Amino acid sequence: MGSERRKVVIVGGGITGLSAAFYTRKLFEENQIPVDITLVEKSEQLGGKIRTLHRDGFVIEKGPDSFLARKLSVITLVKELGLEEELTATNPHAITNYILHKGKLHPMPLGLVLGIPTAVSPFIKTGLISPAGKIRAALDLLLPRKEDAKDESLGSFIERRLGREVLENITEPLLAGIYAGDTQFLSLQATFPQFKQIEQKHRSLILGMLAGKNQSHNVNGLPDIARKSMFLTFKRGLITLIDRLVESLQSIRMITGQGVVQIIRDGGDYKLKLDQGTELQADGLILALPAFEAAKFIPELPEARWLEQVTYASVANIALAYKQEDISFPLNGSGFVIPRNEGRMITACTWSSSKWLHAAPPGTVLLRTYVGRSNSQEWMRLSDQELLSGVWADLKDTMEIAAEPVFFEITRCFRSMPQYPVGHNERLKKLGVQLRNYKPGLFVCGAGYGGVGIPDCIQQGKDAAEQMLTFAQS
Ligand code: FAD
């Protein structure tokens, strides 16, 4: 970087961009490097996909509803922001999840770890898999490992180890739910690299998951609450994290309601043009944007064409608030997921008021249904009324709900779920090299690159800040 006082601009005010801003300020301060940080966000609201609605005593998440508790990046940030007391765990009496199979809800067999069976007896008893499917899954204990380290699809890996039935009836609806994706398309290395590592180390996926099961909650630095619950959120919803981050970033300049439309390299600096004419200058730039959006600003790089092509699935979620007396179905769990082959409109339903005790006032029930996955985007043509009719029909069939909700809230999230293709990590490496060579001081991060979960996004924001510091010191 050239001048004495550094100018860093961060584009995108989702969790990745806000984390990048937080850690850039922190690291530069710790290293006594004077810096002016500006964050530019196209929308009026900060937080990106994270949005919480407070209505009539309900806490309704319009995007993500929680994060994986054992990931240190988010726990560290929570501690740094003084938010530990605000954390809340899932209801310990509602941990069972269900899967729809041939029109009926079956409890997920106990001992499933990331959709992989690790306990014999519940797996043998489950009605989700036929006897032949169970025998095929058990072959994992004997099958040799695949020696070559080449990336493959998540679906082909699970099918190779555990068979098609486990893939379609258990793993796909569970894991693909995280990406709203097609497991036959998603990259194993970019989504669940631990599966490949387990195969390399233990040969059998089941035995390897079993060996790792007891270690997973023993990560150093986790607070008690994170050891007890797989997922965490905040008592007033995930927006708490965004609000506190923004509060802590008082000293940086925030421009909201204006999108970046052009970035040009001018000598050693970058010049940015915003859609209302504002111009900014930066010697360091972090693009915390969806991949297709970032690609527009680096068109001359060969890998930009690939970035543009990272597809994003569109999804919607429909929250429905009911009076308790209108729901007779026993909500003794956290909800259910639906495999593709069931042919339903909804892909899952979270029993939010059972899963999270803070989500609904006493005497009420909050459900959240999900629509849309990759290769299944027809829902986008539907009006709100058509969408609702489809959701109600599915809830009637699966949970026998006949009553109308007291209110509902539809959230459409267009191009919101990145689909990492096979070879994604290799392309990322190439992109990194091209950026270093042709765009020094420009870093990309966010859900389109190194993980979609909130903790992964925070980690990427932090990594970008560290790269910025190294660049400033070079
Ligand atoms: P975004 O949140 O998309 O932020 C990017 C920002 O860039 C946006 O605010 C956008 O307005 C802005 N922007 C775009 N273009 C420009 C421009 N030209 N100039 C300036 N600004 C621009 N993760 C979990 O861990 N747990 C969950 O339960 C979970 N559930 C999810 C449910 C849904 C419905 C969705 C959509 C995602 C879910 N995720 C979940 C994933 C997670 O929420 C996202 O991956 C994460 O929030 C993305 O953060 P980000 O900052 O990378 O991107």
Coordinates of C-alpha atoms and ligand atoms in Angstrom, one line a residue:
M1 CA 0.0 0.0 0.0
G2 CA 1.3 3.5 -0.8
S3 CA 0.1 6.3 1.4
E4 CA 0.7 6.6 5.2
R5 CA -2.9 6.5 6.3
R6 CA -4.5 3.4 4.6
K7 CA -7.8 3.5 2.9
V8 CA -9.7 0.2 2.9
V9 CA -13.1 -0.2 1.3
I10 CA -15.3 -3.2 2.0
V11 CA -18.2 -3.8 -0.4
G12 CA -21.2 -5.8 1.0
G13 CA -22.7 -5.4 4.4
G14 CA -23.8 -9.0 5.0
I15 CA -22.2 -11.0 7.9
T16 CA -19.0 -11.5 5.8
G17 CA -18.5 -7.8 5.1
L18 CA -19.3 -6.7 8.6
S19 CA -16.9 -9.3 10.0
A20 CA -14.3 -8.2 7.6
A21 CA -14.8 -4.6 8.8
F22 CA -14.7 -5.6 12.4
Y23 CA -11.4 -7.6 12.1
T24 CA -9.7 -5.1 9.7
R25 CA -10.3 -2.3 12.3
K26 CA -9.1 -4.6 15.1
L27 CA -6.0 -5.9 13.4
F28 CA -4.9 -2.5 12.1
E29 CA -5.4 -1.0 15.5
E30 CA -3.4 -3.8 17.2
N31 CA -0.6 -3.2 14.7
Q32 CA -0.8 0.6 15.1
I33 CA -1.5 1.1 11.4
P34 CA -3.7 4.1 10.8
V35 CA -6.6 3.2 8.6
D36 CA -9.9 4.7 7.2
I37 CA -12.4 2.0 6.6
T38 CA -15.5 2.5 4.5
L39 CA -18.2 -0.2 4.1
V40 CA -20.6 0.1 1.2
E41 CA -24.0 -1.7 1.2
K42 CA -26.4 -1.6 -1.7
S43 CA -29.5 -2.1 0.4
E44 CA -30.8 0.3 3.2
Q45 CA -30.4 -2.5 5.7
L46 CA -27.2 -4.1 6.9
G47 CA -27.0 -7.9 7.5
G48 CA -27.6 -9.3 4.0
K49 CA -29.4 -12.6 4.3
I50 CA -29.7 -12.3 8.1
R51 CA -33.0 -10.6 8.9
T52 CA -35.2 -11.0 11.9
L53 CA -38.8 -9.8 12.2
H54 CA -40.3 -9.1 15.6
R55 CA -44.1 -9.3 15.4
D56 CA -46.7 -9.7 18.1
G57 CA -44.2 -11.4 20.5
F58 CA -42.9 -13.7 17.7
V59 CA -39.3 -13.8 16.7
I60 CA -39.4 -14.7 13.0
E61 CA -36.2 -15.4 11.1
K62 CA -36.5 -14.5 7.4
G63 CA -33.1 -15.9 6.5
P64 CA -30.9 -18.2 8.6
D65 CA -32.3 -19.2 12.0
S66 CA -29.2 -20.4 13.9
F67 CA -25.6 -21.4 13.5
L68 CA -23.4 -24.4 14.2
A69 CA -22.4 -24.1 17.9
R70 CA -19.0 -25.9 17.7
K71 CA -17.5 -23.5 15.2
L72 CA -15.0 -21.3 16.9
S73 CA -15.1 -18.3 14.5
V74 CA -18.7 -17.4 15.5
I75 CA -18.2 -18.1 19.2
T76 CA -15.0 -16.0 19.3
L77 CA -16.9 -13.1 17.6
V78 CA -19.8 -13.5 20.0
K79 CA -17.4 -13.2 23.0
E80 CA -15.6 -10.2 21.4
L81 CA -18.9 -8.4 21.1
G82 CA -20.0 -9.3 24.7
L83 CA -23.0 -11.3 23.5
E84 CA -22.5 -14.5 25.3
E85 CA -25.5 -13.8 27.7
E86 CA -27.7 -13.3 24.6
L87 CA -27.1 -16.8 23.3
T88 CA -29.8 -19.4 23.4
A89 CA -29.8 -23.1 22.7
T90 CA -32.3 -25.4 21.1
N91 CA -35.0 -26.8 23.3
P92 CA -33.5 -30.0 24.7
H93 CA -36.9 -31.7 24.6
A94 CA -37.3 -31.1 20.9
I95 CA -34.2 -32.4 19.3
T96 CA -35.8 -35.2 17.3
N97 CA -36.0 -34.4 13.6
Y98 CA -38.3 -36.2 11.3
I99 CA -38.1 -37.3 7.6
L100 CA -41.1 -37.7 5.4
H101 CA -41.1 -41.1 3.7
K102 CA -44.0 -42.4 1.6
G103 CA -46.2 -39.7 3.1
K104 CA -45.5 -40.5 6.7
L105 CA -43.2 -38.7 9.2
H106 CA -40.5 -41.0 10.6
P107 CA -38.1 -40.0 13.4
M108 CA -34.6 -39.7 12.2
P109 CA -32.7 -42.7 13.6
L110 CA -30.7 -41.9 16.7
G111 CA -27.0 -41.8 16.1
L112 CA -27.1 -40.0 12.7
V113 CA -24.1 -37.7 12.4
L114 CA -24.5 -35.3 9.4
G115 CA -26.9 -37.9 7.9
I116 CA -24.5 -40.8 8.4
P117 CA -25.7 -43.7 10.6
T118 CA -23.3 -44.4 13.5
A119 CA -25.6 -46.4 15.8
V120 CA -26.6 -49.9 14.7
S121 CA -29.8 -50.6 16.5
P122 CA -31.8 -47.4 15.6
F123 CA -30.6 -47.8 12.0
I124 CA -31.8 -51.4 11.8
K125 CA -35.2 -50.4 13.2
T126 CA -35.8 -47.4 11.0
G127 CA -38.7 -47.6 8.5
L128 CA -36.9 -45.1 6.2
I129 CA -34.7 -47.7 4.6
S130 CA -35.6 -51.1 3.2
P131 CA -33.8 -54.2 4.4
A132 CA -31.9 -54.4 1.2
G133 CA -30.9 -50.7 1.6
K134 CA -29.7 -51.4 5.1
I135 CA -27.5 -54.3 3.9
R136 CA -26.1 -52.0 1.2
A137 CA -25.3 -49.3 3.8
A138 CA -23.5 -51.9 5.9
L139 CA -21.2 -52.6 3.0
D140 CA -19.5 -49.4 3.9
L141 CA -17.8 -51.3 6.6
L142 CA -16.1 -53.5 4.1
L143 CA -15.7 -51.4 0.9
P144 CA -12.1 -50.3 0.1
R145 CA -11.3 -46.6 0.1
K146 CA -11.1 -44.7 -3.2
E147 CA -7.4 -43.9 -3.4
D148 CA -7.5 -41.0 -5.8
A149 CA -7.9 -37.6 -4.2
K150 CA -9.8 -36.0 -7.1
D151 CA -13.0 -34.1 -6.2
E152 CA -16.3 -35.8 -6.8
S153 CA -19.9 -34.9 -6.1
L154 CA -21.3 -35.3 -2.6
G155 CA -24.0 -37.5 -4.0
S156 CA -21.7 -39.9 -5.8
F157 CA -19.6 -40.2 -2.6
I158 CA -22.5 -41.0 -0.3
E159 CA -24.0 -43.4 -2.9
R160 CA -20.6 -45.1 -3.4
R161 CA -20.2 -45.6 0.4
L162 CA -23.7 -46.1 1.7
G163 CA -25.9 -46.8 -1.3
R164 CA -28.7 -44.9 -3.1
E165 CA -31.4 -45.4 -0.5
V166 CA -29.5 -43.8 2.3
L167 CA -28.5 -41.0 -0.1
E168 CA -32.1 -40.3 -1.3
N169 CA -34.0 -40.9 1.9
I170 CA -31.7 -39.6 4.6
T171 CA -28.5 -37.8 3.6
E172 CA -29.8 -35.8 0.6
P173 CA -32.8 -34.1 2.4
L174 CA -30.6 -33.4 5.4
L175 CA -27.4 -32.2 3.9
A176 CA -28.8 -30.7 0.7
G177 CA -31.1 -28.7 2.9
I178 CA -28.1 -26.6 4.0
Y179 CA -27.4 -25.8 0.3
A180 CA -30.9 -26.2 -1.2
G181 CA -28.8 -28.2 -3.6
D182 CA -28.6 -31.3 -5.7
T183 CA -26.1 -33.7 -4.1
Q184 CA -25.2 -35.1 -7.5
F185 CA -23.9 -31.6 -8.5
L186 CA -22.4 -30.2 -5.2
S187 CA -18.6 -30.6 -4.7
L188 CA -17.7 -33.0 -1.9
Q189 CA -14.4 -31.1 -1.2
A190 CA -16.2 -27.8 -1.0
T191 CA -19.1 -28.9 1.1
F192 CA -18.1 -31.8 3.4
P193 CA -14.4 -32.3 3.0
Q194 CA -14.3 -34.1 6.3
F195 CA -16.1 -37.1 4.6
K196 CA -13.3 -37.6 2.2
Q197 CA -10.7 -37.2 5.0
I198 CA -12.5 -39.8 7.0
E199 CA -12.5 -42.2 4.0
Q200 CA -8.7 -41.6 3.6
K201 CA -8.0 -42.2 7.3
H202 CA -10.6 -44.8 8.4
R203 CA -11.7 -46.3 5.0
S204 CA -15.2 -46.8 6.4
L205 CA -17.4 -43.6 6.6
I206 CA -19.5 -45.2 9.4
L207 CA -16.5 -46.2 11.5
G208 CA -14.8 -42.9 11.0
M209 CA -17.8 -40.8 12.0
L210 CA -18.2 -43.0 15.0
A211 CA -14.6 -42.4 16.0
G212 CA -15.0 -38.6 15.5
K213 CA -18.4 -38.4 17.3
N214 CA -17.0 -38.2 20.8
Q215 CA -14.4 -35.6 19.9
S216 CA -16.7 -33.1 18.1
H217 CA -17.9 -31.3 21.2
N218 CA -14.5 -31.1 22.8
V219 CA -13.2 -28.1 20.9
N220 CA -11.3 -25.8 23.2
G221 CA -12.7 -22.4 23.9
L222 CA -16.4 -23.4 23.6
P223 CA -18.7 -22.0 26.3
D224 CA -21.0 -24.5 28.1
I225 CA -24.0 -23.6 26.1
A226 CA -22.2 -24.5 22.8
R227 CA -21.2 -27.9 24.2
K228 CA -24.9 -28.7 25.0
S229 CA -26.6 -27.7 21.8
M230 CA -25.7 -28.4 18.2
F231 CA -27.2 -25.1 17.1
L232 CA -27.4 -21.7 18.8
T233 CA -29.0 -18.4 18.1
F234 CA -29.9 -15.2 20.2
K235 CA -32.9 -14.6 22.3
R236 CA -34.0 -11.8 20.1
G237 CA -33.0 -13.5 16.9
L238 CA -29.9 -13.5 14.7
I239 CA -30.2 -9.8 14.0
T240 CA -28.7 -9.3 17.5
L241 CA -25.3 -10.2 16.0
I242 CA -25.7 -7.7 13.2
D243 CA -27.0 -4.9 15.4
R244 CA -24.1 -5.4 17.9
L245 CA -21.5 -5.6 15.0
V246 CA -22.8 -2.4 13.5
E247 CA -22.8 -0.7 17.0
S248 CA -19.2 -1.7 17.5
L249 CA -18.2 -0.2 14.1
Q250 CA -19.1 3.4 14.9
S251 CA -15.7 4.6 13.9
I252 CA -15.9 3.4 10.4
R253 CA -17.9 5.0 7.6
M254 CA -21.0 3.2 6.5
I255 CA -22.7 4.0 3.3
T256 CA -26.0 2.2 2.9
G257 CA -28.6 2.4 0.1
Q258 CA -25.9 2.7 -2.5
G259 CA -24.4 -0.1 -4.6
V260 CA -21.0 -0.1 -6.2
V261 CA -21.4 0.0 -10.0
Q262 CA -17.8 0.3 -11.1
I263 CA -14.3 -0.4 -9.9
I264 CA -11.2 0.7 -11.8
R265 CA -7.6 0.3 -11.0
D266 CA -5.9 3.7 -11.1
G267 CA -2.2 3.5 -10.6
G268 CA -1.7 1.7 -7.3
D269 CA -5.2 2.5 -6.1
Y270 CA -8.8 1.4 -6.8
K271 CA -11.5 3.9 -7.7
L272 CA -15.1 3.0 -6.9
K273 CA -18.2 4.5 -8.4
L274 CA -21.5 4.1 -6.5
D275 CA -24.9 4.1 -8.1
Q276 CA -25.7 7.6 -6.9
G277 CA -22.6 9.1 -8.2
T278 CA -20.4 9.0 -5.0
E279 CA -16.8 8.1 -5.8
L280 CA -14.4 6.4 -3.4
Q281 CA -10.7 5.7 -3.5
A282 CA -9.1 2.7 -1.8
D283 CA -5.7 1.1 -1.6
G284 CA -7.2 -2.1 -0.3
L285 CA -10.5 -3.6 -1.3
I286 CA -12.6 -6.4 0.1
L287 CA -15.5 -7.7 -2.0
A288 CA -17.9 -9.5 0.4
L289 CA -20.4 -10.0 -2.4
P290 CA -22.2 -12.9 -4.0
A291 CA -19.8 -14.5 -6.6
F292 CA -21.8 -13.4 -9.6
E293 CA -21.8 -9.8 -8.3
A294 CA -18.0 -9.8 -7.6
A295 CA -17.3 -11.2 -11.0
K296 CA -18.6 -8.0 -12.6
F297 CA -15.8 -6.0 -11.0
I298 CA -12.9 -8.2 -12.2
P299 CA -14.1 -9.0 -15.8
E300 CA -10.5 -9.2 -17.2
L301 CA -9.5 -12.1 -14.9
P302 CA -10.1 -15.5 -16.7
E303 CA -11.6 -16.9 -13.5
A304 CA -14.3 -14.2 -13.4
R305 CA -16.1 -16.2 -16.1
W306 CA -16.2 -19.1 -13.8
L307 CA -17.3 -17.0 -10.8
E308 CA -20.2 -15.7 -12.9
Q309 CA -21.3 -19.2 -13.5
V310 CA -21.4 -20.4 -9.9
T311 CA -25.1 -20.9 -9.8
Y312 CA -27.3 -19.7 -6.9
A313 CA -30.6 -21.4 -6.1
S314 CA -33.5 -19.3 -5.1
V315 CA -35.6 -20.3 -2.1
A316 CA -38.5 -19.0 -0.1
N317 CA -39.6 -19.5 3.4
I318 CA -43.1 -19.1 4.7
A319 CA -43.5 -18.5 8.4
L320 CA -47.0 -19.3 9.8
A321 CA -48.3 -18.3 13.2
Y322 CA -51.1 -20.3 14.8
K323 CA -53.1 -20.4 17.9
Q324 CA -52.0 -23.4 20.0
E325 CA -55.5 -24.9 20.1
D326 CA -55.6 -25.1 16.3
I327 CA -52.7 -27.5 16.1
S328 CA -53.4 -31.0 17.5
F329 CA -50.4 -32.6 15.8
P330 CA -47.8 -33.4 18.5
L331 CA -44.8 -31.0 17.9
N332 CA -42.4 -33.2 19.8
G333 CA -39.4 -32.4 17.8
S334 CA -37.7 -29.6 15.8
G335 CA -39.4 -30.3 12.5
F336 CA -39.0 -32.4 9.4
V337 CA -37.3 -32.6 6.0
I338 CA -38.7 -33.9 2.8
P339 CA -36.7 -35.9 0.2
R340 CA -37.1 -34.9 -3.4
N341 CA -38.8 -38.2 -4.4
E342 CA -41.8 -37.4 -2.1
G343 CA -42.9 -34.8 -4.7
R344 CA -44.0 -32.1 -2.3
M345 CA -43.8 -28.3 -2.7
I346 CA -42.2 -27.7 0.7
T347 CA -38.7 -29.1 1.2
A348 CA -38.8 -28.9 5.0
C349 CA -40.8 -27.5 8.0
T350 CA -39.2 -26.2 11.2
W351 CA -41.4 -26.4 14.3
S352 CA -39.8 -23.1 15.3
S353 CA -41.8 -22.6 18.6
S354 CA -40.8 -26.1 19.7
K355 CA -37.2 -25.9 18.5
W356 CA -36.7 -22.4 20.1
L357 CA -38.6 -21.5 23.2
H358 CA -38.1 -17.8 22.6
A359 CA -39.6 -17.9 19.1
A360 CA -43.3 -17.6 20.0
P361 CA -45.4 -16.3 22.8
P362 CA -47.3 -18.8 25.1
G363 CA -50.4 -20.3 23.6
T364 CA -49.2 -20.0 20.0
V365 CA -47.3 -22.1 17.5
L366 CA -44.8 -20.8 14.9
L367 CA -44.0 -23.0 11.9
R368 CA -41.5 -22.2 9.2
T369 CA -41.8 -23.9 5.8
Y370 CA -39.2 -23.9 3.0
V371 CA -39.7 -23.9 -0.7
G372 CA -37.3 -24.3 -3.6
R373 CA -34.0 -26.1 -4.3
S374 CA -31.7 -26.3 -7.2
N375 CA -33.3 -27.9 -10.3
S376 CA -36.6 -27.1 -8.7
Q377 CA -37.2 -23.4 -9.2
E378 CA -40.8 -23.5 -10.6
W379 CA -42.1 -21.9 -7.3
M380 CA -40.6 -18.6 -8.5
R381 CA -43.5 -18.2 -11.0
L382 CA -46.1 -18.6 -8.3
S383 CA -48.0 -15.7 -6.7
D384 CA -48.1 -15.4 -3.0
Q385 CA -51.6 -17.0 -2.9
E386 CA -50.4 -20.0 -5.0
L387 CA -47.4 -20.4 -2.8
L388 CA -49.6 -20.4 0.3
S389 CA -52.1 -22.8 -1.2
G390 CA -49.2 -25.3 -1.9
V391 CA -47.8 -24.9 1.6
W392 CA -51.2 -25.4 3.2
A393 CA -51.9 -28.5 1.1
D394 CA -48.6 -30.0 2.2
L395 CA -49.1 -29.1 5.9
K396 CA -52.6 -30.6 5.8
D397 CA -51.3 -33.9 4.4
T398 CA -48.3 -34.2 6.6
M399 CA -49.5 -32.6 9.9
E400 CA -53.3 -32.6 9.5
I401 CA -53.5 -28.8 9.9
A402 CA -56.8 -27.6 8.7
A403 CA -56.9 -24.2 10.5
E404 CA -55.8 -20.9 8.9
P405 CA -52.8 -19.2 10.5
V406 CA -53.3 -16.1 12.5
F407 CA -50.8 -14.5 10.2
F408 CA -48.1 -15.5 7.8
E409 CA -44.9 -14.0 6.4
I410 CA -43.5 -14.9 3.0
T411 CA -39.8 -14.2 2.3
R412 CA -38.4 -14.8 -1.2
C413 CA -34.6 -15.1 -1.3
F414 CA -33.6 -14.9 -4.9
R415 CA -30.2 -16.3 -6.0
S416 CA -29.4 -16.8 -2.3
M417 CA -27.9 -20.4 -2.1
P418 CA -24.6 -20.9 -3.9
Q419 CA -24.1 -24.3 -5.5
Y420 CA -20.4 -25.2 -5.3
P421 CA -19.6 -27.3 -8.4
V422 CA -17.2 -30.2 -8.4
G423 CA -13.7 -28.7 -8.7
H424 CA -14.8 -25.5 -6.8
N425 CA -11.8 -25.4 -4.5
E426 CA -9.3 -25.8 -7.4
R427 CA -10.9 -22.8 -9.2
L428 CA -10.8 -20.8 -6.0
K429 CA -7.1 -21.4 -5.8
K430 CA -6.6 -20.2 -9.4
L431 CA -8.7 -17.1 -8.6
G432 CA -6.5 -16.3 -5.6
V433 CA -3.4 -16.5 -7.8
Q434 CA -4.9 -14.3 -10.5
L435 CA -6.0 -11.7 -7.9
R436 CA -2.6 -11.6 -6.3
N437 CA -1.0 -11.1 -9.7
Y438 CA -3.4 -8.7 -11.3
K439 CA -5.3 -7.1 -8.5
P440 CA -3.0 -6.7 -5.5
G441 CA -4.9 -5.6 -2.4
L442 CA -8.2 -6.9 -3.7
F443 CA -9.7 -9.8 -1.8
V444 CA -13.0 -11.7 -2.3
C445 CA -14.9 -13.5 0.4
G446 CA -18.4 -14.6 1.4
A447 CA -20.9 -17.4 1.0
G448 CA -20.0 -17.9 -2.7
Y449 CA -16.5 -19.1 -1.9
G450 CA -15.4 -20.9 1.2
G451 CA -18.6 -22.1 3.0
V452 CA -22.2 -20.9 3.3
G453 CA -22.8 -21.1 7.0
I454 CA -22.6 -18.0 9.2
P455 CA -19.4 -19.3 11.0
D456 CA -17.7 -19.9 7.6
C457 CA -18.7 -16.4 6.5
I458 CA -17.3 -14.8 9.7
Q459 CA -14.1 -16.8 9.2
Q460 CA -13.8 -15.6 5.6
G461 CA -14.3 -12.0 6.7
K462 CA -11.5 -12.5 9.3
D463 CA -9.2 -14.1 6.8
A464 CA -9.7 -11.3 4.3
A465 CA -8.9 -8.8 7.1
E466 CA -5.7 -10.7 7.9
Q467 CA -4.7 -10.7 4.2
M468 CA -5.4 -7.0 4.1
L469 CA -3.0 -6.5 7.1
T470 CA -0.3 -8.5 5.4
F471 CA -0.8 -6.5 2.3
A472 CA -0.6 -3.2 4.3
Q473 CA 2.7 -4.4 5.9
S474 CA 4.2 -5.5 2.6
Ligands
FAD1 P1 -25.0 -11.7 1.9 O1 -25.7 -11.9 3.2 O2 -25.6 -12.0 0.7 O3 -24.4 -10.2 1.9 C1 -23.9 -9.6 0.7 C2 -24.3 -8.2 0.7 O4 -23.8 -7.5 -0.5 C3 -25.8 -8.0 0.6 O5 -26.3 -7.2 1.7 C4 -26.1 -7.2 -0.7 O6 -27.1 -6.3 -0.6 C5 -24.7 -6.5 -0.9 N1 -24.4 -6.2 -2.2 C6 -24.7 -6.9 -3.4 N2 -24.2 -6.2 -4.4 C7 -23.7 -5.1 -4.0 C8 -23.0 -4.0 -4.6 N3 -22.9 -3.9 -6.0 N4 -22.6 -2.9 -3.9 C9 -22.8 -2.9 -2.5 N5 -23.4 -4.0 -1.9 C10 -23.8 -5.0 -2.6 N6 -26.5 -20.2 7.5 C11 -26.4 -20.7 8.7 O7 -25.3 -20.8 9.3 N7 -27.5 -21.2 9.4 C12 -28.7 -21.2 8.9 O8 -29.7 -21.5 9.5 C13 -28.8 -20.7 7.5 N8 -30.1 -20.7 6.9 C14 -30.2 -20.0 5.8 C15 -31.5 -19.8 5.3 C16 -31.7 -19.0 4.1 C17 -33.1 -18.8 3.6 C18 -30.6 -18.5 3.4 C19 -30.7 -17.7 2.2 C20 -29.3 -18.7 3.9 C21 -29.1 -19.4 5.1 N9 -27.8 -19.7 5.6 C22 -27.7 -20.2 6.9 C23 -26.6 -19.2 4.9 C24 -26.1 -17.8 5.4 O9 -27.2 -17.1 5.9 C25 -25.5 -17.0 4.3 O10 -24.6 -17.8 3.6 C26 -24.8 -15.8 4.8 O11 -25.6 -15.0 5.6 C27 -24.2 -15.0 3.6 O12 -23.5 -13.9 4.1 P2 -22.7 -13.0 3.1 O13 -22.3 -11.8 3.9 O14 -21.6 -13.8 2.5 O15 -23.6 -12.6 1.9

